[in-house]
Coordinates of C-alpha atoms in Angstrom, one line a residue:
M1 CA -47.2 -120.2 -79.1
E2 CA -45.8 -118.6 -76.7
K3 CA -46.9 -115.0 -76.5
K4 CA -44.5 -111.9 -77.8
V5 CA -43.1 -109.9 -75.1
R6 CA -45.1 -106.1 -75.4
V7 CA -44.7 -104.2 -72.3
R8 CA -45.3 -100.2 -71.7
F9 CA -44.0 -97.2 -69.8
A10 CA -47.2 -95.5 -69.5
P11 CA -47.0 -92.1 -67.3
S12 CA -49.1 -89.1 -66.7
P13 CA -47.2 -85.9 -68.3
T14 CA -48.0 -83.8 -65.0
G15 CA -44.5 -82.9 -63.7
G16 CA -41.2 -84.3 -63.1
L17 CA -40.5 -87.6 -63.3
H18 CA -39.8 -89.8 -59.8
L19 CA -37.0 -91.8 -60.0
G20 CA -39.5 -94.8 -58.9
G21 CA -41.1 -93.9 -62.2
V22 CA -37.9 -94.3 -64.1
R23 CA -37.5 -97.6 -62.2
T24 CA -40.6 -98.9 -63.4
A25 CA -39.5 -97.8 -67.0
L26 CA -36.3 -99.5 -66.3
F27 CA -37.9 -102.8 -65.4
N28 CA -40.3 -102.7 -68.2
Y29 CA -37.4 -101.8 -70.7
L30 CA -34.9 -104.9 -68.8
F31 CA -37.5 -107.6 -69.1
A32 CA -38.4 -106.4 -73.2
K33 CA -34.7 -106.7 -74.2
K34 CA -34.3 -109.8 -72.0
H35 CA -37.0 -111.5 -74.1
N36 CA -36.3 -109.5 -77.3
G37 CA -39.5 -108.3 -76.9
T38 CA -41.0 -104.5 -77.3
F39 CA -40.7 -101.4 -74.8
I40 CA -43.3 -99.1 -75.7
L41 CA -44.1 -95.5 -74.3
R42 CA -47.6 -94.6 -73.7
V43 CA -48.6 -91.2 -72.5
E44 CA -51.5 -91.2 -70.3
D45 CA -53.1 -87.8 -70.4
T46 CA -56.8 -88.4 -70.2
D47 CA -56.9 -86.2 -66.9
Q48 CA -56.7 -83.0 -68.7
T49 CA -56.9 -80.8 -65.4
R50 CA -53.2 -82.0 -64.5
F51 CA -51.4 -81.9 -67.6
V52 CA -48.5 -79.7 -67.7
E53 CA -47.1 -78.6 -70.4
G54 CA -43.7 -79.6 -71.2
A55 CA -44.1 -82.6 -69.2
E56 CA -43.8 -85.1 -71.8
E57 CA -40.6 -83.6 -74.0
Y58 CA -39.4 -83.9 -70.2
I59 CA -40.2 -87.8 -69.9
V60 CA -38.9 -88.6 -73.6
S61 CA -35.5 -86.4 -72.4
C62 CA -35.4 -88.3 -68.9
L63 CA -35.7 -91.8 -70.7
K64 CA -33.3 -91.2 -73.5
W65 CA -30.5 -89.7 -71.1
C66 CA -31.2 -93.2 -69.1
G67 CA -30.3 -95.2 -72.5
M68 CA -34.1 -96.6 -72.5
S69 CA -35.3 -95.0 -75.9
P70 CA -38.6 -97.0 -76.5
D71 CA -39.3 -98.8 -79.3
E72 CA -42.9 -97.4 -80.0
S73 CA -44.0 -93.9 -78.8
P74 CA -45.4 -90.6 -79.7
Q75 CA -42.5 -89.6 -80.8
T76 CA -41.3 -92.5 -83.1
G77 CA -44.9 -93.9 -83.9
G78 CA -45.4 -97.6 -84.7
P79 CA -47.8 -100.3 -85.5
F80 CA -50.6 -99.2 -82.5
E81 CA -51.0 -95.3 -83.1
P82 CA -51.9 -93.2 -81.7
Y83 CA -49.7 -93.4 -78.2
R84 CA -51.3 -90.7 -76.6
Q85 CA -54.1 -91.3 -74.6
S86 CA -56.0 -87.9 -75.3
E87 CA -55.8 -88.8 -79.1
R88 CA -57.6 -92.1 -78.5
K89 CA -60.6 -90.8 -76.8
A90 CA -63.3 -91.7 -79.6
T91 CA -62.3 -95.8 -78.7
Y92 CA -63.3 -95.5 -75.2
K93 CA -66.9 -94.6 -74.9
Q94 CA -67.8 -98.1 -77.0
Y95 CA -66.6 -99.9 -74.3
A96 CA -68.3 -97.8 -71.4
D97 CA -71.6 -98.4 -73.6
Q98 CA -71.3 -102.2 -73.8
L99 CA -70.5 -102.1 -70.0
I100 CA -73.7 -100.3 -69.5
A101 CA -75.7 -102.8 -71.9
D102 CA -74.5 -106.0 -70.3
G103 CA -75.1 -104.6 -66.7
Y104 CA -71.5 -104.2 -65.5
A105 CA -71.5 -100.5 -65.3
Y106 CA -74.0 -97.9 -65.0
Y107 CA -74.8 -93.8 -65.5
A108 CA -74.5 -91.5 -62.3
F109 CA -76.0 -88.1 -62.6
D110 CA -74.8 -87.0 -58.6
T111 CA -73.6 -83.7 -58.7
P112 CA -70.6 -82.4 -57.0
E113 CA -72.7 -80.5 -54.7
E114 CA -74.7 -83.9 -54.0
L115 CA -71.5 -85.7 -53.4
D116 CA -70.3 -83.4 -51.0
V117 CA -73.5 -83.7 -49.0
K118 CA -73.1 -87.4 -48.7
R119 CA -69.4 -87.0 -47.8
K120 CA -70.7 -84.7 -45.1
E121 CA -73.2 -87.4 -43.8
I122 CA -71.0 -90.1 -44.4
P123 CA -67.2 -90.6 -42.7
N124 CA -65.4 -92.2 -45.2
F125 CA -68.0 -92.0 -48.1
T126 CA -67.6 -94.0 -50.8
Y127 CA -69.5 -94.9 -53.9
G128 CA -70.4 -98.4 -54.3
L129 CA -72.5 -101.6 -53.1
A130 CA -73.4 -99.5 -49.8
T131 CA -74.6 -96.6 -51.3
R132 CA -75.1 -96.8 -55.0
G133 CA -79.0 -97.4 -53.9
E134 CA -79.3 -93.8 -52.3
M135 CA -77.6 -92.0 -55.4
R136 CA -78.8 -90.6 -58.2
N137 CA -78.0 -92.8 -60.7
S138 CA -79.8 -95.4 -63.6
L139 CA -79.8 -98.4 -61.1
T140 CA -82.2 -96.0 -58.9
L141 CA -84.0 -93.9 -61.8
T142 CA -86.4 -95.5 -64.0
E143 CA -85.5 -96.2 -67.9
A144 CA -87.6 -93.1 -68.8
E145 CA -85.7 -90.7 -66.4
V146 CA -82.7 -91.9 -67.3
N147 CA -83.3 -91.3 -70.9
A148 CA -84.6 -88.1 -70.4
L149 CA -81.7 -87.1 -68.6
L150 CA -79.1 -88.3 -71.4
A151 CA -81.5 -86.6 -74.3
E152 CA -80.7 -83.2 -72.2
N153 CA -77.2 -83.6 -72.2
T154 CA -77.1 -83.8 -68.2
P155 CA -73.5 -83.8 -67.0
H156 CA -72.8 -87.6 -65.8
V157 CA -70.3 -90.0 -65.2
V158 CA -70.2 -93.8 -66.0
R159 CA -69.3 -96.1 -63.5
I160 CA -68.2 -99.9 -62.9
K161 CA -71.1 -102.3 -61.1
M162 CA -68.4 -103.8 -58.7
P163 CA -70.4 -107.3 -57.9
A164 CA -71.3 -108.5 -54.2
N165 CA -69.8 -111.2 -52.5
E166 CA -67.3 -112.2 -55.1
T167 CA -63.6 -112.8 -54.9
V168 CA -61.0 -111.5 -57.6
S169 CA -58.3 -113.3 -57.4
F170 CA -55.0 -113.2 -59.6
T171 CA -51.4 -114.5 -59.8
D172 CA -48.9 -111.6 -59.1
L173 CA -45.4 -112.9 -60.7
I174 CA -43.7 -111.5 -57.7
R175 CA -46.4 -111.6 -54.8
G176 CA -48.1 -114.8 -56.2
H177 CA -51.7 -115.1 -55.3
V178 CA -53.5 -112.1 -54.6
S179 CA -57.2 -111.8 -53.8
F180 CA -59.6 -109.0 -53.3
D181 CA -63.2 -109.0 -51.8
T182 CA -65.3 -107.1 -53.9
N183 CA -67.9 -105.7 -51.1
L184 CA -64.8 -103.5 -50.1
V185 CA -63.9 -102.0 -53.8
D186 CA -66.0 -99.1 -54.7
D187 CA -67.5 -98.2 -58.0
K188 CA -64.9 -96.4 -59.9
V189 CA -65.5 -93.8 -62.5
L190 CA -64.8 -95.2 -66.3
L191 CA -66.0 -92.6 -67.9
K192 CA -65.6 -88.7 -67.0
A193 CA -68.3 -86.3 -67.7
D194 CA -66.0 -84.6 -70.6
G195 CA -66.2 -88.1 -72.6
M196 CA -62.8 -88.5 -71.4
P197 CA -61.7 -92.2 -69.7
T198 CA -60.5 -92.5 -66.2
Y199 CA -57.2 -94.3 -66.2
H200 CA -59.1 -97.7 -64.9
L201 CA -60.9 -97.6 -68.6
A202 CA -58.2 -96.6 -70.6
V203 CA -55.6 -98.6 -69.3
V204 CA -57.4 -101.7 -69.7
A205 CA -59.0 -100.5 -73.2
D206 CA -55.2 -99.4 -74.6
D207 CA -53.0 -102.7 -73.1
K208 CA -55.8 -105.0 -75.3
A209 CA -55.2 -102.9 -78.4
M210 CA -51.5 -102.4 -78.2
E211 CA -51.2 -106.4 -77.3
I212 CA -49.6 -105.2 -74.0
S213 CA -48.2 -109.0 -72.2
H214 CA -46.9 -108.0 -69.3
I215 CA -47.9 -104.9 -66.7
F216 CA -45.2 -103.9 -64.9
R217 CA -46.5 -100.8 -62.2
G218 CA -45.8 -99.7 -58.5
E219 CA -47.5 -101.7 -55.8
E220 CA -49.7 -98.3 -55.2
W221 CA -51.7 -99.5 -57.8
L222 CA -52.3 -102.8 -56.4
P223 CA -56.0 -101.6 -55.2
S224 CA -57.0 -100.8 -58.5
A225 CA -56.1 -104.7 -59.8
P226 CA -59.7 -105.7 -59.0
I227 CA -61.0 -103.2 -61.0
H228 CA -59.1 -103.9 -64.1
I229 CA -59.0 -107.6 -64.1
L230 CA -63.0 -107.0 -63.9
L231 CA -63.0 -105.0 -67.0
W232 CA -60.7 -107.5 -68.6
R233 CA -63.3 -110.2 -68.0
Y234 CA -66.4 -108.0 -68.6
L235 CA -65.1 -106.8 -72.1
G236 CA -64.7 -110.5 -73.3
W237 CA -60.9 -110.4 -72.9
E238 CA -59.6 -112.4 -70.0
D239 CA -58.2 -115.0 -72.2
V240 CA -55.8 -112.5 -73.1
M241 CA -55.3 -110.3 -70.3
P242 CA -51.5 -109.5 -69.5
Q243 CA -49.6 -110.7 -66.7
W244 CA -49.3 -108.9 -63.7
V245 CA -46.1 -107.8 -61.9
H246 CA -46.5 -105.0 -59.1
L247 CA -42.9 -103.6 -58.0
P248 CA -42.1 -102.8 -54.4
L249 CA -42.2 -99.4 -53.4
I250 CA -38.7 -97.4 -53.1
L251 CA -39.1 -96.4 -49.2
K252 CA -37.7 -92.9 -47.6
P253 CA -34.3 -93.7 -46.1
D254 CA -35.7 -94.7 -42.5
G255 CA -38.2 -97.0 -44.1
N256 CA -41.3 -95.2 -43.1
G257 CA -43.7 -94.8 -46.1
K258 CA -43.2 -94.3 -49.7
L259 CA -40.4 -91.7 -50.8
S260 CA -41.7 -88.4 -51.7
K261 CA -40.2 -85.5 -53.3
R262 CA -41.0 -83.7 -50.0
D263 CA -38.3 -86.1 -48.6
G264 CA -35.5 -85.2 -51.0
D265 CA -36.5 -81.6 -50.1
R266 CA -35.9 -82.1 -46.5
L267 CA -32.9 -84.3 -46.5
G268 CA -31.3 -82.4 -49.4
F269 CA -31.1 -85.1 -52.2
P270 CA -33.1 -85.3 -55.4
V271 CA -36.0 -87.5 -56.3
Y272 CA -36.4 -86.4 -59.8
A273 CA -34.1 -87.9 -63.2
Q274 CA -33.6 -84.6 -64.5
N275 CA -34.2 -80.9 -63.4
W276 CA -37.7 -80.2 -63.6
T277 CA -39.3 -76.2 -63.6
D278 CA -42.9 -76.1 -63.2
P279 CA -44.0 -73.8 -66.0
K280 CA -46.6 -72.1 -64.0
S281 CA -45.0 -71.4 -60.3
G282 CA -41.2 -71.3 -62.2
D283 CA -40.0 -73.6 -59.3
L284 CA -37.1 -75.5 -59.9
T285 CA -36.9 -79.4 -58.6
K286 CA -33.4 -80.5 -58.8
G287 CA -32.4 -83.7 -61.1
F288 CA -29.7 -86.5 -60.5
K289 CA -28.4 -85.8 -64.0
E290 CA -27.9 -81.9 -62.8
L291 CA -26.5 -83.0 -59.5
G292 CA -23.5 -85.0 -61.3
F293 CA -24.4 -88.5 -62.0
M294 CA -23.8 -90.5 -64.5
P295 CA -26.6 -91.9 -66.7
E296 CA -25.1 -95.6 -65.9
A297 CA -24.7 -95.2 -62.4
F298 CA -28.2 -93.6 -61.9
V299 CA -29.6 -96.8 -63.9
N300 CA -27.6 -98.9 -61.8
L301 CA -28.4 -97.5 -58.5
L302 CA -32.5 -97.7 -59.7
A303 CA -32.2 -101.6 -60.6
M304 CA -30.5 -102.8 -57.3
L305 CA -33.4 -101.0 -55.6
G306 CA -35.6 -103.8 -55.4
W307 CA -34.0 -106.2 -57.2
N308 CA -30.3 -108.1 -57.4
D309 CA -29.0 -111.0 -59.4
G310 CA -28.2 -113.7 -56.4
T311 CA -24.5 -112.9 -56.0
D312 CA -22.7 -110.2 -54.2
Q313 CA -22.1 -108.1 -57.7
E314 CA -23.2 -104.3 -57.5
I315 CA -21.9 -102.5 -60.5
F316 CA -24.1 -103.2 -63.6
S317 CA -24.0 -102.0 -66.9
M318 CA -27.4 -101.9 -68.9
A319 CA -26.2 -105.0 -71.0
D320 CA -25.1 -106.7 -67.8
L321 CA -28.8 -106.0 -66.4
V322 CA -30.4 -107.2 -69.5
E323 CA -28.5 -110.3 -69.3
K324 CA -29.3 -110.9 -65.7
F325 CA -32.6 -109.7 -65.4
S326 CA -35.6 -111.9 -64.2
V327 CA -38.7 -111.1 -62.3
E328 CA -37.9 -113.9 -59.6
R329 CA -35.1 -112.0 -58.5
I330 CA -37.6 -108.5 -57.7
S331 CA -38.3 -108.5 -53.9
K332 CA -41.7 -108.1 -52.3
A333 CA -40.2 -105.7 -49.9
G334 CA -39.7 -102.2 -50.4
A335 CA -36.4 -100.6 -50.5
K336 CA -35.2 -98.3 -48.4
F337 CA -33.4 -95.3 -50.4
D338 CA -30.1 -94.5 -49.4
F339 CA -28.6 -91.2 -51.3
E340 CA -25.0 -92.0 -49.8
K341 CA -24.9 -95.2 -51.5
A342 CA -26.2 -93.9 -54.8
K343 CA -23.2 -91.4 -54.7
W344 CA -21.1 -94.3 -54.1
Y345 CA -22.3 -96.1 -57.2
N346 CA -21.6 -92.6 -59.2
H347 CA -18.1 -92.8 -57.7
E348 CA -17.6 -96.4 -58.9
W349 CA -18.8 -95.9 -62.6
I350 CA -16.8 -92.5 -62.5
K351 CA -13.5 -94.0 -61.4
N352 CA -14.0 -96.7 -64.0
A353 CA -15.1 -94.5 -66.8
D354 CA -12.2 -93.7 -69.5
A355 CA -11.2 -89.8 -69.6
K356 CA -12.7 -89.7 -73.3
T357 CA -15.9 -90.8 -72.4
L358 CA -15.7 -88.0 -69.3
L359 CA -14.2 -85.6 -71.6
P360 CA -17.2 -83.7 -73.2
I361 CA -19.1 -84.1 -69.7
V362 CA -16.4 -82.4 -67.7
K363 CA -15.9 -79.5 -70.6
D364 CA -19.6 -78.8 -70.4
A365 CA -19.6 -78.6 -67.0
F366 CA -16.6 -75.9 -67.2
A367 CA -18.3 -74.2 -69.7
V368 CA -21.7 -73.6 -67.4
Q369 CA -19.0 -71.6 -65.1
G370 CA -17.8 -70.0 -67.9
T371 CA -14.2 -71.5 -68.6
E372 CA -13.9 -72.8 -71.9
I373 CA -11.1 -75.3 -72.6
T374 CA -9.9 -75.9 -75.7
E375 CA -7.1 -78.4 -75.0
D376 CA -8.8 -81.8 -74.7
A377 CA -5.7 -83.9 -74.1
Y378 CA -4.5 -81.6 -71.5
L379 CA -8.1 -82.3 -69.7
E380 CA -7.8 -85.8 -70.7
K381 CA -4.8 -86.3 -68.5
I382 CA -6.4 -83.7 -65.7
I383 CA -9.3 -86.4 -65.6
D384 CA -7.5 -89.5 -65.0
L385 CA -5.6 -87.6 -62.2
I386 CA -8.4 -86.6 -60.5
K387 CA -11.5 -89.2 -61.4
D388 CA -10.9 -91.2 -58.3
R389 CA -11.7 -88.2 -56.0
C390 CA -15.1 -87.6 -58.0
H391 CA -18.0 -88.8 -56.2
L392 CA -20.5 -86.6 -58.7
L393 CA -19.3 -85.0 -62.2
T394 CA -19.7 -81.2 -60.7
D395 CA -16.9 -82.4 -58.0
F396 CA -14.6 -81.9 -61.5
I397 CA -14.9 -78.5 -61.2
P398 CA -13.4 -77.7 -57.5
Q399 CA -10.9 -80.7 -58.4
S400 CA -9.4 -79.8 -61.3
A401 CA -10.0 -75.7 -61.4
Y402 CA -6.2 -75.4 -60.3
F403 CA -4.8 -77.5 -63.2
F404 CA -6.3 -74.1 -65.4
I405 CA -6.1 -71.2 -63.0
A406 CA -3.3 -70.1 -60.5
P407 CA -4.1 -70.2 -56.8
Q408 CA -5.4 -66.8 -55.7
E409 CA -5.6 -67.5 -52.3
Y410 CA -3.4 -69.8 -50.1
D411 CA -4.3 -71.9 -47.1
L412 CA -1.8 -70.5 -45.3
P413 CA -2.5 -71.4 -41.4
A414 CA -1.8 -74.6 -42.8
V415 CA 1.9 -73.1 -44.0
K416 CA 3.2 -70.1 -42.0
P417 CA 3.6 -71.6 -38.4
K418 CA 6.2 -73.7 -39.4
W419 CA 7.4 -71.8 -42.5
T420 CA 11.3 -70.6 -42.1
A421 CA 13.7 -69.1 -44.2
E422 CA 15.3 -72.2 -45.0
K423 CA 12.6 -73.8 -46.2
A424 CA 11.9 -70.9 -48.6
E425 CA 15.7 -71.7 -49.7
F426 CA 15.1 -75.1 -50.4
F427 CA 12.1 -73.9 -52.7
N428 CA 14.4 -71.8 -54.6
A429 CA 16.8 -74.5 -55.1
Y430 CA 14.4 -77.0 -55.9
T431 CA 12.9 -75.1 -59.4
S432 CA 16.3 -75.4 -60.8
L433 CA 15.5 -79.1 -61.1
I434 CA 12.2 -78.9 -62.5
S435 CA 12.2 -79.8 -66.1
D436 CA 9.8 -81.1 -68.8
E437 CA 11.5 -84.3 -69.5
L438 CA 11.2 -85.6 -65.7
P439 CA 8.4 -87.7 -65.0
A440 CA 6.9 -87.7 -61.6
T441 CA 8.8 -90.2 -60.0
V442 CA 12.2 -88.7 -60.6
L443 CA 10.8 -85.1 -59.5
E444 CA 10.0 -86.9 -56.3
E445 CA 13.3 -88.2 -56.4
K446 CA 15.0 -85.2 -56.6
F447 CA 12.7 -83.3 -54.2
K448 CA 13.8 -86.0 -51.5
E449 CA 17.6 -86.2 -52.3
L450 CA 17.4 -82.2 -52.3
A451 CA 15.1 -82.3 -48.9
A452 CA 18.1 -84.2 -47.2
T453 CA 21.1 -82.0 -48.3
H454 CA 19.0 -79.0 -46.5
N455 CA 18.2 -81.4 -43.4
F456 CA 14.7 -81.9 -44.0
K457 CA 12.2 -84.2 -43.8
P458 CA 10.4 -84.6 -47.3
G459 CA 6.9 -84.8 -44.8
E460 CA 7.8 -81.3 -43.9
L461 CA 8.1 -80.0 -47.2
M462 CA 5.5 -81.7 -49.6
L463 CA 2.6 -79.8 -47.6
P464 CA 3.8 -76.5 -48.7
F465 CA 4.6 -77.4 -52.1
R466 CA 1.0 -78.8 -52.6
I467 CA -0.3 -75.5 -50.9
M468 CA 1.9 -73.7 -53.7
L469 CA 0.5 -75.8 -56.4
V470 CA -3.1 -76.0 -55.9
G471 CA -3.8 -73.4 -52.9
G472 CA -5.1 -76.3 -50.1
K473 CA -4.7 -79.4 -48.9
F474 CA -6.2 -81.5 -51.6
G475 CA -5.5 -82.8 -55.1
P476 CA -4.0 -85.9 -56.2
G477 CA -0.1 -86.8 -55.9
V478 CA 1.5 -83.5 -55.8
F479 CA 4.5 -84.6 -58.4
D480 CA 1.6 -85.9 -60.7
I481 CA 0.1 -82.2 -60.3
A482 CA 3.4 -80.7 -61.3
V483 CA 3.9 -82.9 -64.2
A484 CA 0.5 -82.3 -65.6
L485 CA 1.3 -78.0 -65.1
G486 CA 4.5 -78.2 -66.6
A487 CA 8.0 -77.0 -65.4
A488 CA 7.4 -73.5 -66.6
E489 CA 3.8 -73.5 -64.5
T490 CA 5.2 -75.2 -61.8
I491 CA 8.3 -73.0 -61.2
Q492 CA 5.9 -69.8 -61.1
R493 CA 3.5 -71.0 -58.7
I494 CA 6.5 -71.7 -56.5
K495 CA 7.8 -68.1 -56.8
N496 CA 4.3 -66.7 -56.4
A497 CA 3.7 -68.7 -53.1
L498 CA 7.2 -67.9 -51.8
S499 CA 5.8 -64.1 -52.1
A500 CA 2.5 -65.0 -50.4
F501 CA 4.2 -67.0 -47.9
E502 CA 6.8 -64.1 -46.4

């Protein structure tokens, strides 16, 4: 019988959610939905020193914005509760004790000061096969000494005892056969002095408890794979071990190294899904949502960072992605992040969205700027006129503000050098031809006919007309603008501009 697909996104609540983390969540989600499986959010908050207030709620908000609500989570519950590791603390010690009893782990009583001394003595010191015999642990102390230290509640950690001269191998669904020499892997801490597990023990115990079938995680976790595989083996669970999928890195735009928040700050683009304000420092890190990205575009561009369906298609809805997603099409190589390409995706999604979909988003954007819009039908008409010109949702404000507020200033240098009294006469005459009953095509015809009778080429008058209506050299078709504004407003703007152009 085929194993039911159960995958998890397991972030730590330590701050903003990097787009690499969102992509990991996305690939988990797509795989689950493709195979009628379950997508789980599990919060890995065992490192209490790095816990940040509000970070879990932020993660949940990011997933909701992206359209990836989990089937099981701390918020929704589920058959494998609890979904926060800190609430599962009591379950981990038994596994650490079992590993010690079976000779696969040991107590280490070294103080931080003793470890610092070793780090100064030995360059690139690691606690493992070559050094464990020189340290204060249950492998070097007598049983009586160990029991006495434990009885006195001496601070200690539990470390895995990596075997000598073994090769740990596994099959990664992206990378194929992967092997590690155990001599090169250090004895990682499994249980900390405060009784909390480290990631290494907790992730294995929880994946087993929650019957996880596939582990999608970033390539940076590959060095930890031999530890985790040995834990599955040592705890007697190797026959139900999940399949491994280590995703390629998202790289800096130049391809040199993993994309970081610092790169975004330096190059002027976000790397977080949504705005994140550090509760301690108050520092704001901007996100894709607030910059003006549609969630559909954000999901689309993330999917294409390291995956394609084998065709030239680039625009995918979430439904398309679920239908076409396959692990076999994920690349081994890292994917360069290109912000201009990201904006291209957003532009395509904005262009193809209907005005009703964009309406609430644009209304909210105007409200933030202090402009309350009550006429939805009018705003929908404006959205349809200008959406092709918007790469970001925030572009709707500068691209459409003149539909709601008449220009206060004009691009006079573009008009004045060639402005004449005859042109003013033309526009005065044109005001008498403008009517609410006329579509844009007829307004344009009348404009051109009148221009001919005044001995002007239409091109000589189009730019001044545009500047009269919007204040500058931008916007959609000028006659479309006139129709949207209505006859009375268009005529008034022409008169206002004629005074300014004198």
